[in-house]
mmCIF file of C-alpha atoms in Angstrom:
data_model
loop_
_atom_site.group_PDB
_atom_site.id
_atom_site.type_symbol
_atom_site.label_atom_id
_atom_site.label_comp_id
_atom_site.label_asym_id
_atom_site.label_seq_id
_atom_site.Cartn_x
_atom_site.Cartn_y
_atom_site.Cartn_z
ATOM 1 C CA MET F 1 3.094 -12.711 -22.286
ATOM 2 C CA SER F 2 2.175 -9.369 -23.880
ATOM 3 C CA SER F 3 0.200 -6.472 -23.274
ATOM 4 C CA GLY F 4 -0.459 -4.776 -26.492
ATOM 5 C CA HIS F 5 1.945 -1.665 -25.565
ATOM 6 C CA GLN F 6 5.903 -1.594 -25.065
ATOM 7 C CA VAL F 7 6.644 -2.043 -21.562
ATOM 8 C CA SER F 8 9.876 -1.863 -20.005
ATOM 9 C CA ILE F 9 11.074 -1.695 -16.324
ATOM 10 C CA ARG F 10 13.145 1.964 -15.435
ATOM 11 C CA GLU F 11 14.900 1.281 -11.199
ATOM 12 C CA HIS F 12 16.495 4.808 -10.398
ATOM 13 C CA ARG F 13 19.123 3.569 -7.585
ATOM 14 C CA ILE F 14 17.775 5.274 -3.853
ATOM 15 C CA PRO F 15 21.358 6.695 -2.743
ATOM 16 C CA THR F 16 21.348 5.381 0.682
ATOM 17 C CA PRO F 17 22.481 1.921 0.898
ATOM 18 C CA GLY F 18 20.466 -0.589 2.529
ATOM 19 C CA SER F 19 17.524 1.460 2.392
ATOM 20 C CA GLY F 20 14.283 -1.763 2.344
ATOM 21 C CA PRO F 21 11.528 1.355 0.659
ATOM 22 C CA TYR F 22 8.356 -0.701 1.396
ATOM 23 C CA ILE F 23 5.471 2.012 0.419
ATOM 24 C CA CYS F 24 5.147 4.389 -1.515
ATOM 25 C CA ALA F 25 2.554 7.144 -2.546
ATOM 26 C CA PRO F 26 1.915 10.540 -3.973
ATOM 27 C CA GLY F 27 2.649 13.883 -2.245
ATOM 28 C CA PRO F 28 0.880 17.243 -2.084
ATOM 29 C CA ASP F 29 4.294 18.686 -4.411
ATOM 30 C CA GLY F 30 3.725 15.987 -7.296
ATOM 31 C CA ALA F 31 6.594 13.466 -5.994
ATOM 32 C CA LEU F 32 6.843 9.610 -5.027
ATOM 33 C CA TRP F 33 7.426 10.098 -1.254
ATOM 34 C CA PHE F 34 7.889 6.374 0.397
ATOM 35 C CA CYS F 35 9.895 4.603 3.176
ATOM 36 C CA GLU F 36 12.524 3.426 3.852
ATOM 37 C CA SER F 37 12.535 1.009 6.265
ATOM 38 C CA GLY F 38 15.527 0.132 6.651
ATOM 39 C CA THR F 39 17.616 2.736 7.241
ATOM 40 C CA SER F 40 14.570 4.891 9.213
ATOM 41 C CA ARG F 41 13.914 7.419 7.061
ATOM 42 C CA ILE F 42 11.533 9.072 4.290
ATOM 43 C CA GLY F 43 12.651 9.723 0.754
ATOM 44 C CA ARG F 44 11.292 11.729 -2.036
ATOM 45 C CA MET F 45 12.117 11.081 -5.201
ATOM 46 C CA ASP F 46 11.170 14.118 -7.519
ATOM 47 C CA ALA F 47 9.284 13.430 -11.377
ATOM 48 C CA ALA F 48 13.357 13.814 -12.880
ATOM 49 C CA GLY F 49 14.413 10.944 -10.335
ATOM 50 C CA ARG F 50 15.719 13.015 -8.122
ATOM 51 C CA PHE F 51 15.870 11.562 -4.420
ATOM 52 C CA THR F 52 16.143 13.783 -0.985
ATOM 53 C CA GLU F 53 15.687 11.722 2.003
ATOM 54 C CA PHE F 54 14.580 12.872 5.984
ATOM 55 C CA VAL F 55 16.369 10.844 8.027
ATOM 56 C CA LEU F 56 13.879 9.752 11.466
ATOM 57 C CA PRO F 57 13.787 11.238 14.701
ATOM 58 C CA THR F 58 13.362 7.776 16.086
ATOM 59 C CA PRO F 59 16.246 5.550 15.118
ATOM 60 C CA ASN F 60 15.423 1.977 14.079
ATOM 61 C CA ALA F 61 11.816 2.970 13.447
ATOM 62 C CA THR F 62 11.047 0.704 10.811
ATOM 63 C CA PRO F 63 8.757 3.284 8.663
ATOM 64 C CA ILE F 64 6.712 0.639 6.505
ATOM 65 C CA GLY F 65 2.823 2.867 5.293
ATOM 66 C CA ILE F 66 2.835 6.071 4.166
ATOM 67 C CA ILE F 67 0.622 8.530 2.279
ATOM 68 C CA ALA F 68 -0.756 12.134 1.968
ATOM 69 C CA GLY F 69 -3.013 13.888 4.383
ATOM 70 C CA ALA F 70 -5.534 16.434 4.439
ATOM 71 C CA ASP F 71 -3.111 18.620 6.265
ATOM 72 C CA GLY F 72 -0.823 18.908 3.424
ATOM 73 C CA ARG F 73 1.506 16.716 5.315
ATOM 74 C CA LEU F 74 2.868 13.631 5.018
ATOM 75 C CA TRP F 75 1.600 10.483 7.702
ATOM 76 C CA PHE F 76 3.226 7.078 7.796
ATOM 77 C CA CYS F 77 3.880 4.492 10.434
ATOM 78 C CA GLU F 78 6.271 3.388 12.749
ATOM 79 C CA LYS F 79 5.891 -0.247 13.186
ATOM 80 C CA ALA F 80 8.981 -1.008 15.411
ATOM 81 C CA ALA F 81 9.627 2.117 17.274
ATOM 82 C CA ASN F 82 5.148 2.147 17.806
ATOM 83 C CA GLN F 83 4.629 5.859 16.467
ATOM 84 C CA VAL F 84 3.135 7.372 13.626
ATOM 85 C CA GLY F 85 4.544 9.933 12.121
ATOM 86 C CA ALA F 86 3.610 13.020 9.825
ATOM 87 C CA ILE F 87 6.470 15.152 7.545
ATOM 88 C CA THR F 88 6.261 17.993 5.945
ATOM 89 C CA PRO F 89 6.721 18.450 2.067
ATOM 90 C CA GLY F 90 9.967 20.270 3.158
ATOM 91 C CA GLY F 91 11.734 17.902 5.593
ATOM 92 C CA GLU F 92 9.521 18.866 9.359
ATOM 93 C CA ILE F 93 9.085 15.628 10.903
ATOM 94 C CA THR F 94 6.924 14.730 13.893
ATOM 95 C CA GLU F 95 6.210 11.754 16.019
ATOM 96 C CA TYR F 96 2.601 10.519 17.304
ATOM 97 C CA PRO F 97 3.444 7.615 20.083
ATOM 98 C CA LEU F 98 0.805 5.437 19.704
ATOM 99 C CA PRO F 99 -1.588 4.265 23.234
ATOM 100 C CA SER F 100 -1.325 0.523 23.187
ATOM 101 C CA ALA F 101 2.105 -0.727 23.865
ATOM 102 C CA GLY F 102 3.724 -3.251 20.690
ATOM 103 C CA ALA F 103 0.496 -2.335 17.997
ATOM 104 C CA GLY F 104 3.313 -2.439 14.734
ATOM 105 C CA PRO F 105 0.996 0.063 12.698
ATOM 106 C CA ASP F 106 1.383 -0.779 8.800
ATOM 107 C CA GLY F 107 -1.367 0.124 6.781
ATOM 108 C CA ILE F 108 -2.371 3.790 6.521
ATOM 109 C CA MET F 109 -4.753 5.946 4.494
ATOM 110 C CA ALA F 110 -6.400 9.520 4.772
ATOM 111 C CA GLY F 111 -10.139 8.923 6.000
ATOM 112 C CA PRO F 112 -13.197 10.899 3.821
ATOM 113 C CA ASP F 113 -13.329 12.526 8.097
ATOM 114 C CA GLY F 114 -10.476 14.252 7.222
ATOM 115 C CA ASN F 115 -7.980 12.089 10.090
ATOM 116 C CA ILE F 116 -5.493 9.743 9.483
ATOM 117 C CA TRP F 117 -6.745 5.948 9.828
ATOM 118 C CA PHE F 118 -3.974 3.458 10.365
ATOM 119 C CA SER F 119 -3.774 -0.722 11.184
ATOM 120 C CA GLU F 120 -2.210 -2.092 13.715
ATOM 121 C CA THR F 121 -1.524 -5.505 12.387
ATOM 122 C CA SER F 122 0.176 -6.592 15.631
ATOM 123 C CA ILE F 123 -2.715 -6.344 18.053
ATOM 124 C CA GLY F 124 -5.900 -6.689 15.111
ATOM 125 C CA ARG F 125 -7.118 -2.581 16.224
ATOM 126 C CA ILE F 126 -7.553 -0.344 13.467
ATOM 127 C CA GLY F 127 -6.140 3.159 14.639
ATOM 128 C CA ARG F 128 -7.536 7.166 14.187
ATOM 129 C CA ILE F 129 -4.979 10.028 14.639
ATOM 130 C CA THR F 130 -6.718 13.470 14.049
ATOM 131 C CA PRO F 131 -4.059 15.931 12.982
ATOM 132 C CA ALA F 132 -3.417 17.300 16.036
ATOM 133 C CA GLY F 133 -1.599 13.667 17.259
ATOM 134 C CA GLU F 134 -5.379 12.209 19.012
ATOM 135 C CA VAL F 135 -5.084 8.436 18.903
ATOM 136 C CA THR F 136 -8.213 6.902 19.262
ATOM 137 C CA GLU F 137 -7.879 2.499 18.294
ATOM 138 C CA PHE F 138 -11.001 0.295 17.317
ATOM 139 C CA SER F 139 -11.413 -3.370 17.787
ATOM 140 C CA GLU F 140 -14.708 -3.922 18.105
ATOM 141 C CA GLY F 141 -15.977 -6.649 15.569
ATOM 142 C CA LEU F 142 -12.885 -7.458 14.899
ATOM 143 C CA SER F 143 -11.969 -11.204 14.087
ATOM 144 C CA PRO F 144 -9.070 -11.959 17.129
ATOM 145 C CA ASP F 145 -5.426 -11.830 15.274
ATOM 146 C CA CYS F 146 -6.653 -11.315 12.137
ATOM 147 C CA ARG F 147 -3.173 -8.907 11.357
ATOM 148 C CA PRO F 148 -5.068 -6.111 9.611
ATOM 149 C CA LEU F 149 -3.293 -4.234 6.868
ATOM 150 C CA SER F 150 -3.739 -2.143 4.327
ATOM 151 C CA ILE F 151 -6.544 0.363 4.167
ATOM 152 C CA VAL F 152 -8.848 2.259 1.443
ATOM 153 C CA PRO F 153 -11.118 4.238 1.086
ATOM 154 C CA ARG F 154 -15.245 3.835 -0.730
ATOM 155 C CA ASP F 155 -18.670 5.236 0.182
ATOM 156 C CA GLY F 156 -17.120 6.830 2.956
ATOM 157 C CA ALA F 157 -16.185 4.220 4.676
ATOM 158 C CA LEU F 158 -12.461 2.256 5.001
ATOM 159 C CA TRP F 159 -11.849 -0.530 3.631
ATOM 160 C CA PHE F 160 -9.344 -3.503 5.073
ATOM 161 C CA SER F 161 -7.556 -6.475 4.342
ATOM 162 C CA GLN F 162 -7.231 -9.085 7.014
ATOM 163 C CA ALA F 163 -3.583 -11.349 6.445
ATOM 164 C CA ALA F 164 -4.226 -13.629 8.382
ATOM 165 C CA GLY F 165 -8.336 -13.203 9.224
ATOM 166 C CA ASN F 166 -9.075 -13.929 5.616
ATOM 167 C CA LYS F 167 -11.499 -11.217 5.339
ATOM 168 C CA VAL F 168 -11.941 -7.877 4.400
ATOM 169 C CA GLY F 169 -12.972 -5.418 6.957
ATOM 170 C CA ARG F 170 -14.904 -2.541 6.917
ATOM 171 C CA ILE F 171 -15.049 -0.006 9.191
ATOM 172 C CA GLY F 172 -17.275 3.607 9.406
ATOM 173 C CA MET F 173 -16.047 7.052 11.028
ATOM 174 C CA ASP F 174 -18.035 5.727 14.328
ATOM 175 C CA GLY F 175 -15.908 3.335 14.285
ATOM 176 C CA ALA F 176 -18.744 0.741 14.093
ATOM 177 C CA ILE F 177 -16.582 -2.680 11.475
ATOM 178 C CA SER F 178 -17.651 -5.904 9.786
ATOM 179 C CA GLU F 179 -16.085 -8.075 7.854
ATOM 180 C CA ILE F 180 -16.472 -10.835 4.941
ATOM 181 C CA PRO F 181 -15.098 -14.008 4.486
ATOM 182 C CA ILE F 182 -12.625 -14.465 1.726
ATOM 183 C CA PRO F 183 -13.880 -18.300 -0.478
ATOM 184 C CA THR F 184 -10.113 -18.960 -0.768
ATOM 185 C CA HIS F 185 -9.037 -20.478 2.984
ATOM 186 C CA ASP F 186 -6.363 -18.474 3.755
ATOM 187 C CA SER F 187 -5.481 -16.428 1.032
ATOM 188 C CA GLN F 188 -3.646 -14.389 3.210
ATOM 189 C CA PRO F 189 -4.644 -10.780 1.241
ATOM 190 C CA ARG F 190 -2.475 -7.656 1.555
ATOM 191 C CA ALA F 191 -2.397 -5.088 -1.012
ATOM 192 C CA MET F 192 -5.532 -3.525 -1.876
ATOM 193 C CA ALA F 193 -5.999 -0.479 -4.491
ATOM 194 C CA PRO F 194 -9.694 1.074 -4.923
ATOM 195 C CA HIS F 195 -11.184 1.098 -8.840
ATOM 196 C CA PRO F 196 -13.003 3.480 -10.498
ATOM 197 C CA ASP F 197 -16.303 1.117 -11.337
ATOM 198 C CA GLY F 198 -16.672 1.141 -7.210
ATOM 199 C CA SER F 199 -15.199 -2.483 -6.889
ATOM 200 C CA ILE F 200 -11.403 -3.097 -4.662
ATOM 201 C CA TRP F 201 -8.881 -4.823 -5.929
ATOM 202 C CA PHE F 202 -7.087 -6.640 -3.399
ATOM 203 C CA VAL F 203 -4.111 -9.395 -3.910
ATOM 204 C CA GLU F 204 -4.142 -12.653 -2.130
ATOM 205 C CA THR F 205 -0.479 -13.563 -1.685
ATOM 206 C CA SER F 206 -1.450 -17.390 -1.154
ATOM 207 C CA GLY F 207 -4.050 -17.623 -3.100
ATOM 208 C CA ASN F 208 -2.072 -16.799 -5.933
ATOM 209 C CA ALA F 209 -4.877 -14.582 -7.705
ATOM 210 C CA LEU F 210 -6.632 -10.783 -7.448
ATOM 211 C CA GLY F 211 -9.779 -11.374 -5.345
ATOM 212 C CA ARG F 212 -12.055 -8.031 -6.140
ATOM 213 C CA LEU F 213 -15.121 -6.517 -3.930
ATOM 214 C CA ASP F 214 -18.063 -5.242 -5.772
ATOM 215 C CA ARG F 215 -20.259 -2.847 -3.711
ATOM 216 C CA GLU F 216 -23.088 -5.644 -3.057
ATOM 217 C CA GLY F 217 -20.485 -7.041 -0.920
ATOM 218 C CA ARG F 218 -19.987 -10.261 -3.325
ATOM 219 C CA ILE F 219 -15.551 -11.187 -3.725
ATOM 220 C CA THR F 220 -14.872 -13.565 -7.113
ATOM 221 C CA GLU F 221 -11.295 -14.337 -7.554
ATOM 222 C CA HIS F 222 -8.953 -13.797 -10.411
ATOM 223 C CA PRO F 223 -5.753 -16.656 -10.527
ATOM 224 C CA VAL F 224 -2.704 -15.041 -12.538
ATOM 225 C CA SER F 225 -0.904 -17.468 -14.516
ATOM 226 C CA VAL F 226 2.342 -16.711 -13.188
ATOM 227 C CA ALA F 227 3.000 -19.390 -10.499
ATOM 228 C CA GLU F 228 4.130 -18.910 -6.853
ATOM 229 C CA ALA F 229 4.501 -15.061 -7.628
ATOM 230 C CA SER F 230 4.015 -14.139 -4.191
ATOM 231 C CA LEU F 231 1.632 -11.132 -5.061
ATOM 232 C CA ARG F 232 2.750 -7.956 -2.511
ATOM 233 C CA GLY F 233 1.412 -4.593 -4.116
ATOM 234 C CA VAL F 234 -1.786 -3.661 -6.439
ATOM 235 C CA CYS F 235 -2.517 -0.479 -8.367
ATOM 236 C CA VAL F 236 -5.381 0.868 -10.857
ATOM 237 C CA GLY F 237 -4.137 2.635 -14.270
ATOM 238 C CA GLU F 238 -5.582 5.475 -16.286
ATOM 239 C CA ASP F 239 -7.376 3.267 -18.274
ATOM 240 C CA GLY F 240 -8.538 1.132 -15.549
ATOM 241 C CA THR F 241 -6.004 -1.720 -16.046
ATOM 242 C CA LEU F 242 -4.507 -3.417 -12.875
ATOM 243 C CA TRP F 243 -0.873 -3.500 -12.574
ATOM 244 C CA VAL F 244 0.966 -5.506 -9.954
ATOM 245 C CA THR F 245 4.108 -6.385 -7.980
ATOM 246 C CA ALA F 246 4.680 -10.216 -8.011
ATOM 247 C CA ASN F 247 7.773 -10.911 -5.280
ATOM 248 C CA ALA F 248 8.638 -14.512 -6.179
ATOM 249 C CA ALA F 249 8.332 -14.111 -9.330
ATOM 250 C CA ASN F 250 10.473 -11.097 -9.892
ATOM 251 C CA MET F 251 8.054 -9.798 -11.740
ATOM 252 C CA ILE F 252 5.126 -6.587 -12.788
ATOM 253 C CA LEU F 253 1.664 -8.883 -14.236
ATOM 254 C CA ARG F 254 -1.061 -7.034 -15.524
ATOM 255 C CA MET F 255 -4.840 -7.510 -15.250
ATOM 256 C CA SER F 256 -7.114 -6.418 -17.236
ATOM 257 C CA PRO F 257 -10.702 -5.225 -15.036
ATOM 258 C CA GLU F 258 -12.475 -8.401 -16.398
ATOM 259 C CA GLY F 259 -10.312 -10.991 -14.005
ATOM 260 C CA ALA F 260 -7.862 -11.507 -17.434
ATOM 261 C CA MET F 261 -4.607 -11.669 -17.321
ATOM 262 C CA MET F 262 -2.335 -9.176 -19.504
ATOM 263 C CA GLY F 263 1.277 -9.111 -19.621
ATOM 264 C CA ALA F 264 4.133 -10.643 -17.304
ATOM 265 C CA PHE F 265 7.249 -7.912 -17.213
ATOM 266 C CA PRO F 266 10.531 -8.899 -15.647
ATOM 267 C CA ILE F 267 12.317 -6.857 -13.537
ATOM 268 C CA PRO F 268 15.161 -5.863 -14.224
ATOM 269 C CA THR F 269 17.652 -6.617 -10.819
ATOM 270 C CA ALA F 270 17.186 -10.487 -10.089
ATOM 271 C CA GLY F 271 15.412 -10.063 -6.618
ATOM 272 C CA SER F 272 14.794 -6.794 -6.635
ATOM 273 C CA GLY F 273 12.065 -7.962 -3.807
ATOM 274 C CA ALA F 274 8.694 -5.770 -5.604
ATOM 275 C CA ARG F 275 6.580 -4.622 -2.523
ATOM 276 C CA CYS F 276 3.723 -1.679 -3.151
ATOM 277 C CA ILE F 277 2.854 -0.207 -6.391
ATOM 278 C CA ALA F 278 1.381 3.168 -7.345
ATOM 279 C CA THR F 279 0.123 5.191 -9.724
ATOM 280 C CA MET F 280 0.679 9.262 -9.678
ATOM 281 C CA PRO F 281 -1.512 11.726 -11.005
ATOM 282 C CA ASP F 282 0.191 12.404 -13.720
ATOM 283 C CA GLY F 283 -0.292 8.378 -15.076
ATOM 284 C CA ARG F 284 2.987 7.335 -13.927
ATOM 285 C CA ILE F 285 3.941 4.015 -12.660
ATOM 286 C CA PHE F 286 6.276 3.514 -9.971
ATOM 287 C CA PHE F 287 7.295 0.528 -7.807
ATOM 288 C CA THR F 288 8.920 -0.338 -4.234
ATOM 289 C CA ALA F 289 12.607 -2.624 -4.659
ATOM 290 C CA TYR F 290 13.068 -3.657 -1.884
ATOM 291 C CA ASP F 291 16.187 -5.886 -1.794
ATOM 292 C CA ALA F 292 17.319 -3.735 -4.627
ATOM 293 C CA GLY F 293 17.181 -0.245 -2.467
ATOM 294 C CA ALA F 294 15.657 0.901 -5.939
ATOM 295 C CA ILE F 295 12.216 2.891 -7.475
ATOM 296 C CA GLY F 296 10.699 0.769 -10.387
ATOM 297 C CA GLU F 297 9.307 2.809 -13.287
ATOM 298 C CA VAL F 298 6.554 0.632 -15.691
ATOM 299 C CA VAL F 299 6.963 2.431 -18.901
ATOM 300 C CA TRP F 300 4.404 1.514 -20.982
ATOM 301 C CA ARG F 301 2.681 4.333 -23.156
#
C-alpha cells in the first residue's frame, strides 16, 4: 500500500542489550528520551542518532512512560518499583515513592497546571505529582478495574484511555472524573494523541481500529486494513495524518484525519515489537522497537 510519499524505516540500535524501550518523548534539549524497561535505564538519542543511557538508582524498576515536565526535567513511571522518577537533561535522577502499594504507574503526562499526572493502572486511579514530589491520587468517578493507561491534554483537562473499562476518561485539574463509553465492546484502548483539529485519537488494540473523540464527546471508529495488527502507539505528523505502530503486523501504518488508510510500511527487523511512536518538534517521527532493542525512525519526506 502506498501513501504518495517515499517512506522508509531506519533503525537505531540501543547500545545496551535487552534494553526493552517502551515509551518515548521529545525532551527540552531537542533529543528523544525513552524508558528502557528491560534494563532499568533512561535512554537519550540525539539528532545525530547518538545514545546516552542513565542507570536508575532502583534496580528492576521497569520504567514505562516518560514525558517532559514544565520544570525542565523528564518525568517517568517506574511500574515495578511503584515510583515516579524525574531526570534532568544532564542525568541527575530523583525518585518519588507512591503512597498506594502496587499502584503500577504506567502512562504519564504534563498537566496544564504545571504538575505531572500519571495512570495508576493496577489500582484504577489517576495520580498527580507536584514538582516538589507531593502525590495525590484520584479515583472517584472511575469505573472499577478500568486499568487507565495513556493520558493526553485538551481544553485545560486531561483525557485518558481505559484499557479494561472500554472507555475514555476525562479528569479536570480539580480531580473531577467523567467517562465516555467506546462503541465497540472490549476494544482495549491504549495510546492516545491530540490532533490540531481539537479531536483526540486513540488505538483500539483488540478492535483493530483507531478511535476519534471529537469536542462534543462523540467517538467514531476507523478500522485499519491490516488484519490483527495489534495497534499500540499513535502520533500526529506535521501534515495532520496519523502514524500508528502495528505490533503483531510489524508495520508502521498511516491514516488520514478522515479515517482513510494511507499506507502500511514493514519494519526491517522481524518481530521488532513496535510500541510507542512520537513526533519531534522538527517533524521527525520515531518509534520504540521493544523486542529489537532499537529506536525506529519513519523517513517520509
